[in-house]
């Protein structure tokens, strides 16, 4: 309950700063997206990997990782392991998750789960991970292969089954299947998809979206296609990304590192959070000057109404807390929601 109250107060601070258009923020980032690696085993059509990531591939050095975790411990609420790659390609990932958990951080792993097998299953469970988010953009072998750029749908299903069996009755990690809505009227009812019967805690449905600069995905019609005025992106008021080489970027959408705002090898995380580059980026969003920003000007997040990210993230965290402490009030099959990460 104490943690829930802290989260609520923290999100209220974010919402207040966003509404008032503050650009130099008095609080640390609530969420940090850390990139263990930018290598990936799939080539999903909605992702820059479909055309080939342009920046150098690598794995974050363990000393740099520990430096970042030590700096945000007791300050940041959540660490999400993902950005430009498949984190399970990093052999010591469970140890890295466990280190963050020991330092008091909540942790989320976003993965395609095709490598979630063998010793890696027990390693992830024993690490203390709080949430496992699995991308499953497809309901059968054909739709999955087309959307995910390869991969074995049946192997994925077997991996999820084994993971849920190994987790048993433990509360953590909460398992979410994350699927992109293939059409406007799809997934309106939880029971209409076979994925609802996989036994995960949540089925999270997100609207089609693209990352800035992902021309191949946009040509395939994967964008939201929303019209109307643009809104300042709420993500840069509550989070920031760290690439494998220590480059800080505004958010998890910047998979190519197009908009560096600092370098955590040379600076502390909180210094980067209110760096000149980050403050100027927030100011341009507040003033509606999106042209020329680069990654932001073509991003679907700007086309979402109002402080979408703040509201959705706060709601999602509250629902997960409730799911842990009152599981009988929530169906394990198909809690469908839109938006958010």
mmCIF file of C-alpha atoms in Angstrom:
data_model
loop_
_atom_site.group_PDB
_atom_site.id
_atom_site.type_symbol
_atom_site.label_atom_id
_atom_site.label_comp_id
_atom_site.label_asym_id
_atom_site.label_seq_id
_atom_site.Cartn_x
_atom_site.Cartn_y
_atom_site.Cartn_z
ATOM 1 C CA UNK A 1 0.000 0.000 0.000
ATOM 2 C CA UNK A 2 2.867 2.401 0.797
ATOM 3 C CA UNK A 3 4.364 1.749 -2.642
ATOM 4 C CA UNK A 4 1.003 2.360 -4.301
ATOM 5 C CA UNK A 5 0.632 5.725 -2.536
ATOM 6 C CA UNK A 6 4.161 6.706 -3.567
ATOM 7 C CA UNK A 7 3.401 5.815 -7.169
ATOM 8 C CA UNK A 8 0.180 7.823 -7.076
ATOM 9 C CA UNK A 9 1.929 10.905 -5.679
ATOM 10 C CA UNK A 10 4.743 10.581 -8.208
ATOM 11 C CA UNK A 11 2.322 10.404 -11.141
ATOM 12 C CA UNK A 12 0.416 13.404 -9.775
ATOM 13 C CA UNK A 13 3.678 15.377 -9.852
ATOM 14 C CA UNK A 14 4.249 14.333 -13.462
ATOM 15 C CA UNK A 15 0.707 15.259 -14.493
ATOM 16 C CA UNK A 16 0.984 18.661 -12.787
ATOM 17 C CA UNK A 17 4.318 19.447 -14.446
ATOM 18 C CA UNK A 18 2.967 18.363 -17.825
ATOM 19 C CA UNK A 19 -0.197 20.483 -17.542
ATOM 20 C CA UNK A 20 1.785 23.560 -16.467
ATOM 21 C CA UNK A 21 4.345 23.082 -19.220
ATOM 22 C CA UNK A 22 7.332 22.889 -16.889
ATOM 23 C CA UNK A 23 10.511 21.998 -18.774
ATOM 24 C CA UNK A 24 13.043 21.803 -15.937
ATOM 25 C CA UNK A 25 11.623 19.074 -13.736
ATOM 26 C CA UNK A 26 11.965 18.914 -9.929
ATOM 27 C CA UNK A 27 11.672 15.119 -9.821
ATOM 28 C CA UNK A 28 13.788 12.282 -11.273
ATOM 29 C CA UNK A 29 12.581 10.129 -14.195
ATOM 30 C CA UNK A 30 9.870 7.760 -13.015
ATOM 31 C CA UNK A 31 10.829 5.218 -15.651
ATOM 32 C CA UNK A 32 14.107 4.439 -17.347
ATOM 33 C CA UNK A 33 14.242 2.371 -20.533
ATOM 34 C CA UNK A 34 17.551 0.541 -20.506
ATOM 35 C CA UNK A 35 18.850 -1.207 -23.614
ATOM 36 C CA UNK A 36 20.852 -4.340 -22.692
ATOM 37 C CA UNK A 37 21.517 -4.789 -26.421
ATOM 38 C CA UNK A 38 20.268 -3.477 -29.745
ATOM 39 C CA UNK A 39 20.630 -6.842 -31.473
ATOM 40 C CA UNK A 40 17.419 -8.680 -32.323
ATOM 41 C CA UNK A 41 16.433 -12.128 -33.563
ATOM 42 C CA UNK A 42 13.362 -10.894 -35.505
ATOM 43 C CA UNK A 43 12.586 -8.317 -38.194
ATOM 44 C CA UNK A 44 9.084 -7.087 -37.321
ATOM 45 C CA UNK A 45 7.435 -4.889 -39.946
ATOM 46 C CA UNK A 46 6.595 -2.114 -37.454
ATOM 47 C CA UNK A 47 10.202 -1.849 -36.235
ATOM 48 C CA UNK A 48 13.359 -0.215 -37.682
ATOM 49 C CA UNK A 49 14.992 -3.652 -37.578
ATOM 50 C CA UNK A 50 12.848 -4.555 -40.599
ATOM 51 C CA UNK A 51 15.129 -2.403 -42.728
ATOM 52 C CA UNK A 52 18.196 -2.938 -40.555
ATOM 53 C CA UNK A 53 19.208 -0.800 -37.588
ATOM 54 C CA UNK A 54 21.771 1.777 -38.724
ATOM 55 C CA UNK A 55 23.734 2.236 -35.509
ATOM 56 C CA UNK A 56 26.492 -0.061 -34.296
ATOM 57 C CA UNK A 57 25.358 -3.216 -32.513
ATOM 58 C CA UNK A 58 26.594 -4.058 -29.031
ATOM 59 C CA UNK A 59 25.848 -5.066 -25.428
ATOM 60 C CA UNK A 60 25.886 -2.684 -22.471
ATOM 61 C CA UNK A 61 28.982 -3.215 -20.322
ATOM 62 C CA UNK A 62 28.142 -4.494 -16.861
ATOM 63 C CA UNK A 63 30.040 -1.694 -15.083
ATOM 64 C CA UNK A 64 28.069 0.942 -16.979
ATOM 65 C CA UNK A 65 24.838 -0.885 -16.216
ATOM 66 C CA UNK A 66 25.597 -0.999 -12.484
ATOM 67 C CA UNK A 67 26.545 2.694 -12.507
ATOM 68 C CA UNK A 68 23.148 3.596 -13.966
ATOM 69 C CA UNK A 69 21.230 1.357 -11.545
ATOM 70 C CA UNK A 70 23.154 2.680 -8.532
ATOM 71 C CA UNK A 71 22.409 6.272 -9.531
ATOM 72 C CA UNK A 72 18.668 5.784 -9.887
ATOM 73 C CA UNK A 73 18.111 3.412 -6.942
ATOM 74 C CA UNK A 74 15.686 4.950 -4.458
ATOM 75 C CA UNK A 75 14.723 7.630 -6.969
ATOM 76 C CA UNK A 76 13.358 6.062 -10.161
ATOM 77 C CA UNK A 77 10.294 3.830 -9.802
ATOM 78 C CA UNK A 78 10.651 1.487 -12.783
ATOM 79 C CA UNK A 79 13.277 0.055 -15.123
ATOM 80 C CA UNK A 80 12.107 -1.340 -18.471
ATOM 81 C CA UNK A 81 14.559 -3.646 -20.207
ATOM 82 C CA UNK A 82 14.115 -2.925 -23.891
ATOM 83 C CA UNK A 83 14.655 -0.299 -26.527
ATOM 84 C CA UNK A 84 16.311 -1.343 -29.757
ATOM 85 C CA UNK A 85 16.760 -5.090 -29.359
ATOM 86 C CA UNK A 86 15.852 -8.435 -27.811
ATOM 87 C CA UNK A 87 17.160 -8.377 -24.247
ATOM 88 C CA UNK A 88 17.209 -12.172 -23.877
ATOM 89 C CA UNK A 89 20.177 -12.229 -26.261
ATOM 90 C CA UNK A 90 22.251 -11.004 -23.287
ATOM 91 C CA UNK A 91 23.426 -14.096 -21.395
ATOM 92 C CA UNK A 92 23.572 -12.515 -17.937
ATOM 93 C CA UNK A 93 20.242 -10.703 -18.232
ATOM 94 C CA UNK A 94 18.688 -12.495 -15.200
ATOM 95 C CA UNK A 95 21.641 -11.344 -13.076
ATOM 96 C CA UNK A 96 21.183 -7.781 -14.302
ATOM 97 C CA UNK A 97 17.483 -7.860 -13.457
ATOM 98 C CA UNK A 98 18.260 -9.273 -10.005
ATOM 99 C CA UNK A 99 20.764 -6.472 -9.376
ATOM 100 C CA UNK A 100 18.108 -3.836 -10.100
ATOM 101 C CA UNK A 101 15.582 -5.654 -7.902
ATOM 102 C CA UNK A 102 18.060 -5.798 -5.002
ATOM 103 C CA UNK A 103 18.508 -2.036 -5.346
ATOM 104 C CA UNK A 104 14.764 -1.603 -4.817
ATOM 105 C CA UNK A 105 13.642 -0.996 -8.403
ATOM 106 C CA UNK A 106 10.550 -2.373 -10.099
ATOM 107 C CA UNK A 107 11.475 -4.143 -13.313
ATOM 108 C CA UNK A 108 9.793 -4.930 -16.641
ATOM 109 C CA UNK A 109 11.148 -7.115 -19.435
ATOM 110 C CA UNK A 110 9.732 -6.601 -22.925
ATOM 111 C CA UNK A 111 10.536 -9.563 -25.181
ATOM 112 C CA UNK A 112 9.374 -11.660 -28.115
ATOM 113 C CA UNK A 113 9.990 -14.668 -25.797
ATOM 114 C CA UNK A 114 11.332 -16.954 -28.526
ATOM 115 C CA UNK A 115 14.509 -17.326 -26.458
ATOM 116 C CA UNK A 116 12.628 -17.828 -23.192
ATOM 117 C CA UNK A 117 13.463 -21.502 -22.726
ATOM 118 C CA UNK A 118 15.748 -23.857 -20.848
ATOM 119 C CA UNK A 119 17.617 -22.393 -17.878
ATOM 120 C CA UNK A 120 16.530 -18.918 -18.926
ATOM 121 C CA UNK A 121 12.993 -19.608 -17.653
ATOM 122 C CA UNK A 122 14.032 -20.242 -14.045
ATOM 123 C CA UNK A 123 16.623 -17.489 -14.282
ATOM 124 C CA UNK A 124 14.052 -14.851 -15.206
ATOM 125 C CA UNK A 125 11.586 -16.048 -12.562
ATOM 126 C CA UNK A 126 14.221 -16.213 -9.809
ATOM 127 C CA UNK A 127 15.580 -12.775 -10.734
ATOM 128 C CA UNK A 128 12.616 -11.118 -9.029
ATOM 129 C CA UNK A 129 11.291 -9.591 -12.257
ATOM 130 C CA UNK A 130 7.978 -7.839 -11.654
ATOM 131 C CA UNK A 131 6.433 -7.855 -15.139
ATOM 132 C CA UNK A 132 7.060 -9.858 -18.290
ATOM 133 C CA UNK A 133 5.603 -8.271 -21.439
ATOM 134 C CA UNK A 134 5.533 -10.573 -24.477
ATOM 135 C CA UNK A 135 4.965 -9.290 -28.019
ATOM 136 C CA UNK A 136 2.574 -11.605 -29.873
ATOM 137 C CA UNK A 137 1.437 -9.776 -32.998
ATOM 138 C CA UNK A 138 -0.546 -12.622 -34.500
ATOM 139 C CA UNK A 139 -3.155 -15.210 -33.576
ATOM 140 C CA UNK A 140 -1.884 -18.120 -35.681
ATOM 141 C CA UNK A 141 1.222 -19.249 -37.546
ATOM 142 C CA UNK A 142 0.541 -17.212 -40.692
ATOM 143 C CA UNK A 143 -0.449 -13.871 -39.108
ATOM 144 C CA UNK A 144 2.370 -14.137 -36.544
ATOM 145 C CA UNK A 145 5.029 -14.875 -39.156
ATOM 146 C CA UNK A 146 3.873 -11.957 -41.294
ATOM 147 C CA UNK A 147 3.703 -9.413 -38.471
ATOM 148 C CA UNK A 148 6.808 -10.501 -36.563
ATOM 149 C CA UNK A 149 9.148 -10.911 -39.503
ATOM 150 C CA UNK A 150 9.773 -14.581 -38.898
ATOM 151 C CA UNK A 151 9.639 -16.704 -35.792
ATOM 152 C CA UNK A 152 7.829 -19.880 -34.830
ATOM 153 C CA UNK A 153 4.342 -19.282 -33.406
ATOM 154 C CA UNK A 154 4.069 -22.808 -31.988
ATOM 155 C CA UNK A 155 7.475 -22.518 -30.334
ATOM 156 C CA UNK A 156 6.385 -19.244 -28.761
ATOM 157 C CA UNK A 157 3.204 -20.830 -27.409
ATOM 158 C CA UNK A 158 5.267 -23.682 -25.937
ATOM 159 C CA UNK A 159 7.655 -21.192 -24.305
ATOM 160 C CA UNK A 160 4.757 -19.274 -22.732
ATOM 161 C CA UNK A 161 3.179 -22.508 -21.467
ATOM 162 C CA UNK A 162 6.441 -23.620 -19.863
ATOM 163 C CA UNK A 163 7.031 -20.232 -18.301
ATOM 164 C CA UNK A 164 3.556 -20.039 -16.756
ATOM 165 C CA UNK A 165 3.887 -23.603 -15.463
ATOM 166 C CA UNK A 166 7.272 -22.812 -13.899
ATOM 167 C CA UNK A 167 5.955 -19.633 -12.291
ATOM 168 C CA UNK A 168 3.071 -21.579 -10.782
ATOM 169 C CA UNK A 169 1.137 -19.682 -8.144
ATOM 170 C CA UNK A 170 3.776 -17.031 -7.557
ATOM 171 C CA UNK A 171 2.615 -13.449 -8.057
ATOM 172 C CA UNK A 172 5.716 -12.362 -9.954
ATOM 173 C CA UNK A 173 6.377 -11.825 -12.686
ATOM 174 C CA UNK A 174 2.975 -10.696 -13.913
ATOM 175 C CA UNK A 175 2.736 -11.907 -17.518
ATOM 176 C CA UNK A 176 1.218 -9.721 -20.235
ATOM 177 C CA UNK A 177 0.649 -10.727 -23.848
ATOM 178 C CA UNK A 178 0.973 -7.577 -25.929
ATOM 179 C CA UNK A 179 -0.694 -7.583 -29.330
ATOM 180 C CA UNK A 180 -1.077 -4.811 -31.897
ATOM 181 C CA UNK A 181 -4.627 -4.434 -33.138
ATOM 182 C CA UNK A 182 -4.648 -5.589 -36.799
ATOM 183 C CA UNK A 183 -7.845 -3.692 -37.647
ATOM 184 C CA UNK A 184 -10.026 -1.017 -35.947
ATOM 185 C CA UNK A 185 -12.724 -3.458 -34.848
ATOM 186 C CA UNK A 186 -10.443 -6.287 -33.703
ATOM 187 C CA UNK A 187 -10.047 -7.309 -30.050
ATOM 188 C CA UNK A 188 -12.980 -5.263 -28.775
ATOM 189 C CA UNK A 189 -14.069 -8.264 -26.684
ATOM 190 C CA UNK A 190 -11.547 -10.262 -24.632
ATOM 191 C CA UNK A 191 -12.892 -13.678 -25.521
ATOM 192 C CA UNK A 192 -12.751 -13.274 -29.281
ATOM 193 C CA UNK A 193 -9.070 -14.148 -29.692
ATOM 194 C CA UNK A 194 -7.303 -17.468 -29.002
ATOM 195 C CA UNK A 195 -4.619 -15.492 -27.161
ATOM 196 C CA UNK A 196 -7.101 -14.926 -24.339
ATOM 197 C CA UNK A 197 -6.888 -18.631 -23.586
ATOM 198 C CA UNK A 198 -3.120 -18.756 -23.190
ATOM 199 C CA UNK A 199 -3.407 -18.227 -19.431
ATOM 200 C CA UNK A 200 -1.503 -14.935 -19.109
ATOM 201 C CA UNK A 201 -2.511 -12.363 -16.494
ATOM 202 C CA UNK A 202 -3.228 -9.628 -19.026
ATOM 203 C CA UNK A 203 -3.902 -9.318 -22.721
ATOM 204 C CA UNK A 204 -2.798 -5.815 -23.682
ATOM 205 C CA UNK A 205 -4.083 -4.513 -27.009
ATOM 206 C CA UNK A 206 -2.357 -1.496 -28.528
ATOM 207 C CA UNK A 207 -3.308 0.477 -31.600
ATOM 208 C CA UNK A 208 -1.004 0.284 -34.640
ATOM 209 C CA UNK A 209 1.900 2.684 -34.364
ATOM 210 C CA UNK A 210 5.273 3.349 -35.923
ATOM 211 C CA UNK A 211 8.551 4.758 -34.735
ATOM 212 C CA UNK A 212 9.728 7.990 -36.277
ATOM 213 C CA UNK A 213 11.714 7.305 -39.412
ATOM 214 C CA UNK A 214 10.278 3.822 -39.928
ATOM 215 C CA UNK A 215 9.254 4.467 -43.505
ATOM 216 C CA UNK A 216 8.649 0.801 -44.355
ATOM 217 C CA UNK A 217 6.137 0.458 -41.528
ATOM 218 C CA UNK A 218 4.353 3.679 -42.449
ATOM 219 C CA UNK A 219 4.021 2.593 -46.082
ATOM 220 C CA UNK A 220 2.331 -0.593 -44.870
ATOM 221 C CA UNK A 221 -0.312 1.532 -43.167
ATOM 222 C CA UNK A 222 0.737 0.652 -39.633
ATOM 223 C CA UNK A 223 0.360 4.187 -38.277
ATOM 224 C CA UNK A 224 -2.558 5.401 -36.213
ATOM 225 C CA UNK A 225 -3.699 7.777 -38.939
ATOM 226 C CA UNK A 226 -5.121 10.255 -36.408
ATOM 227 C CA UNK A 227 -5.791 13.777 -37.592
ATOM 228 C CA UNK A 228 -6.236 17.001 -35.691
ATOM 229 C CA UNK A 229 -3.753 19.053 -33.646
ATOM 230 C CA UNK A 230 -0.564 17.607 -32.193
ATOM 231 C CA UNK A 231 -0.003 17.366 -28.439
ATOM 232 C CA UNK A 232 3.198 17.514 -26.423
ATOM 233 C CA UNK A 233 4.426 13.984 -25.797
ATOM 234 C CA UNK A 234 3.992 12.988 -22.159
ATOM 235 C CA UNK A 235 6.809 10.426 -22.290
ATOM 236 C CA UNK A 236 9.560 13.028 -21.919
ATOM 237 C CA UNK A 237 7.929 14.221 -18.689
ATOM 238 C CA UNK A 238 8.200 10.825 -16.997
ATOM 239 C CA UNK A 239 10.908 8.769 -18.680
ATOM 240 C CA UNK A 240 14.144 8.578 -20.608
ATOM 241 C CA UNK A 241 16.104 5.946 -22.521
ATOM 242 C CA UNK A 242 19.683 4.704 -22.177
ATOM 243 C CA UNK A 243 21.246 2.965 -25.194
ATOM 244 C CA UNK A 244 23.744 0.129 -24.768
ATOM 245 C CA UNK A 245 26.736 2.458 -25.252
ATOM 246 C CA UNK A 246 25.561 4.957 -22.602
ATOM 247 C CA UNK A 247 23.935 7.458 -24.959
ATOM 248 C CA UNK A 248 20.804 8.935 -23.393
ATOM 249 C CA UNK A 249 17.773 9.456 -25.632
ATOM 250 C CA UNK A 250 14.397 11.091 -24.909
ATOM 251 C CA UNK A 251 12.319 7.919 -24.946
ATOM 252 C CA UNK A 252 12.010 4.302 -26.046
ATOM 253 C CA UNK A 253 10.880 5.381 -29.519
ATOM 254 C CA UNK A 254 14.362 6.620 -30.439
ATOM 255 C CA UNK A 255 15.739 3.259 -31.535
ATOM 256 C CA UNK A 256 18.315 4.827 -33.840
ATOM 257 C CA UNK A 257 19.669 7.279 -31.272
ATOM 258 C CA UNK A 258 18.698 10.194 -33.512
ATOM 259 C CA UNK A 259 18.161 12.653 -30.649
ATOM 260 C CA UNK A 260 20.931 12.207 -28.037
ATOM 261 C CA UNK A 261 20.387 14.284 -24.912
ATOM 262 C CA UNK A 262 23.441 13.216 -22.903
ATOM 263 C CA UNK A 263 25.905 10.448 -22.088
ATOM 264 C CA UNK A 264 25.624 8.554 -18.787
ATOM 265 C CA UNK A 265 29.234 7.392 -19.114
ATOM 266 C CA UNK A 266 30.267 10.971 -18.365
ATOM 267 C CA UNK A 267 27.210 12.357 -16.524
ATOM 268 C CA UNK A 268 24.846 11.234 -13.817
ATOM 269 C CA UNK A 269 21.376 10.161 -14.914
ATOM 270 C CA UNK A 270 19.682 13.044 -13.114
ATOM 271 C CA UNK A 271 22.032 15.529 -14.780
ATOM 272 C CA UNK A 272 20.980 14.220 -18.183
ATOM 273 C CA UNK A 273 17.304 14.294 -17.139
ATOM 274 C CA UNK A 274 17.482 18.102 -16.987
ATOM 275 C CA UNK A 275 20.271 18.584 -19.492
ATOM 276 C CA UNK A 276 20.153 21.530 -21.877
ATOM 277 C CA UNK A 277 19.123 19.203 -24.719
ATOM 278 C CA UNK A 278 16.311 17.560 -22.725
ATOM 279 C CA UNK A 279 14.980 20.875 -21.404
ATOM 280 C CA UNK A 280 15.006 22.388 -24.896
ATOM 281 C CA UNK A 281 13.155 19.358 -26.269
ATOM 282 C CA UNK A 282 10.396 19.737 -23.652
ATOM 283 C CA UNK A 283 10.209 23.470 -24.386
ATOM 284 C CA UNK A 284 9.705 22.859 -28.096
ATOM 285 C CA UNK A 285 6.932 20.382 -27.291
ATOM 286 C CA UNK A 286 5.213 22.857 -24.981
ATOM 287 C CA UNK A 287 5.416 25.556 -27.651
ATOM 288 C CA UNK A 288 4.228 23.184 -30.372
ATOM 289 C CA UNK A 289 7.431 23.559 -32.423
ATOM 290 C CA UNK A 290 7.731 19.981 -33.652
ATOM 291 C CA UNK A 291 9.197 20.609 -37.102
ATOM 292 C CA UNK A 292 12.850 19.747 -37.340
ATOM 293 C CA UNK A 293 13.014 17.793 -34.085
ATOM 294 C CA UNK A 294 13.668 14.626 -36.039
ATOM 295 C CA UNK A 295 12.331 11.585 -34.213
ATOM 296 C CA UNK A 296 9.400 13.490 -32.703
ATOM 297 C CA UNK A 297 8.031 15.166 -35.815
ATOM 298 C CA UNK A 298 6.902 11.890 -37.392
ATOM 299 C CA UNK A 299 5.984 9.972 -34.244
ATOM 300 C CA UNK A 300 2.431 8.757 -33.613
ATOM 301 C CA UNK A 301 2.648 9.691 -29.923
ATOM 302 C CA UNK A 302 2.095 13.350 -30.863
ATOM 303 C CA UNK A 303 -1.229 12.422 -32.430
ATOM 304 C CA UNK A 304 -2.689 10.995 -29.250
ATOM 305 C CA UNK A 305 -5.104 13.294 -27.405
ATOM 306 C CA UNK A 306 -3.824 15.204 -24.389
ATOM 307 C CA UNK A 307 -1.558 13.755 -21.675
ATOM 308 C CA UNK A 308 -2.274 10.249 -22.961
ATOM 309 C CA UNK A 309 0.924 8.635 -21.742
ATOM 310 C CA UNK A 310 0.629 9.940 -18.177
ATOM 311 C CA UNK A 311 -2.976 8.820 -17.785
ATOM 312 C CA UNK A 312 -2.505 5.388 -19.368
ATOM 313 C CA UNK A 313 0.689 4.586 -17.501
ATOM 314 C CA UNK A 314 -0.817 5.552 -14.133
ATOM 315 C CA UNK A 315 -3.931 3.466 -14.848
ATOM 316 C CA UNK A 316 -1.917 0.450 -15.970
ATOM 317 C CA UNK A 317 0.257 0.488 -12.859
ATOM 318 C CA UNK A 318 -2.814 0.728 -10.626
ATOM 319 C CA UNK A 319 -4.467 -2.223 -12.381
ATOM 320 C CA UNK A 320 -1.366 -4.356 -11.997
ATOM 321 C CA UNK A 321 -1.168 -3.538 -8.291
ATOM 322 C CA UNK A 322 -4.811 -4.538 -7.908
ATOM 323 C CA UNK A 323 -4.239 -7.741 -9.868
ATOM 324 C CA UNK A 324 -1.515 -8.788 -7.442
ATOM 325 C CA UNK A 325 -3.499 -8.182 -4.273
ATOM 326 C CA UNK A 326 -7.008 -9.107 -5.434
ATOM 327 C CA UNK A 327 -6.553 -11.677 -8.198
ATOM 328 C CA UNK A 328 -10.115 -13.008 -7.966
ATOM 329 C CA UNK A 329 -11.488 -9.658 -9.032
ATOM 330 C CA UNK A 330 -9.683 -9.900 -12.367
ATOM 331 C CA UNK A 331 -9.979 -12.456 -15.139
ATOM 332 C CA UNK A 332 -6.700 -14.097 -16.087
ATOM 333 C CA UNK A 333 -7.935 -14.242 -19.669
ATOM 334 C CA UNK A 334 -8.190 -11.113 -21.734
ATOM 335 C CA UNK A 335 -8.040 -7.899 -19.755
ATOM 336 C CA UNK A 336 -7.995 -5.802 -22.916
ATOM 337 C CA UNK A 337 -6.760 -2.267 -22.850
ATOM 338 C CA UNK A 338 -5.393 0.135 -25.410
ATOM 339 C CA UNK A 339 -2.289 2.292 -25.523
ATOM 340 C CA UNK A 340 0.678 2.493 -23.223
ATOM 341 C CA UNK A 341 3.693 0.237 -22.917
#
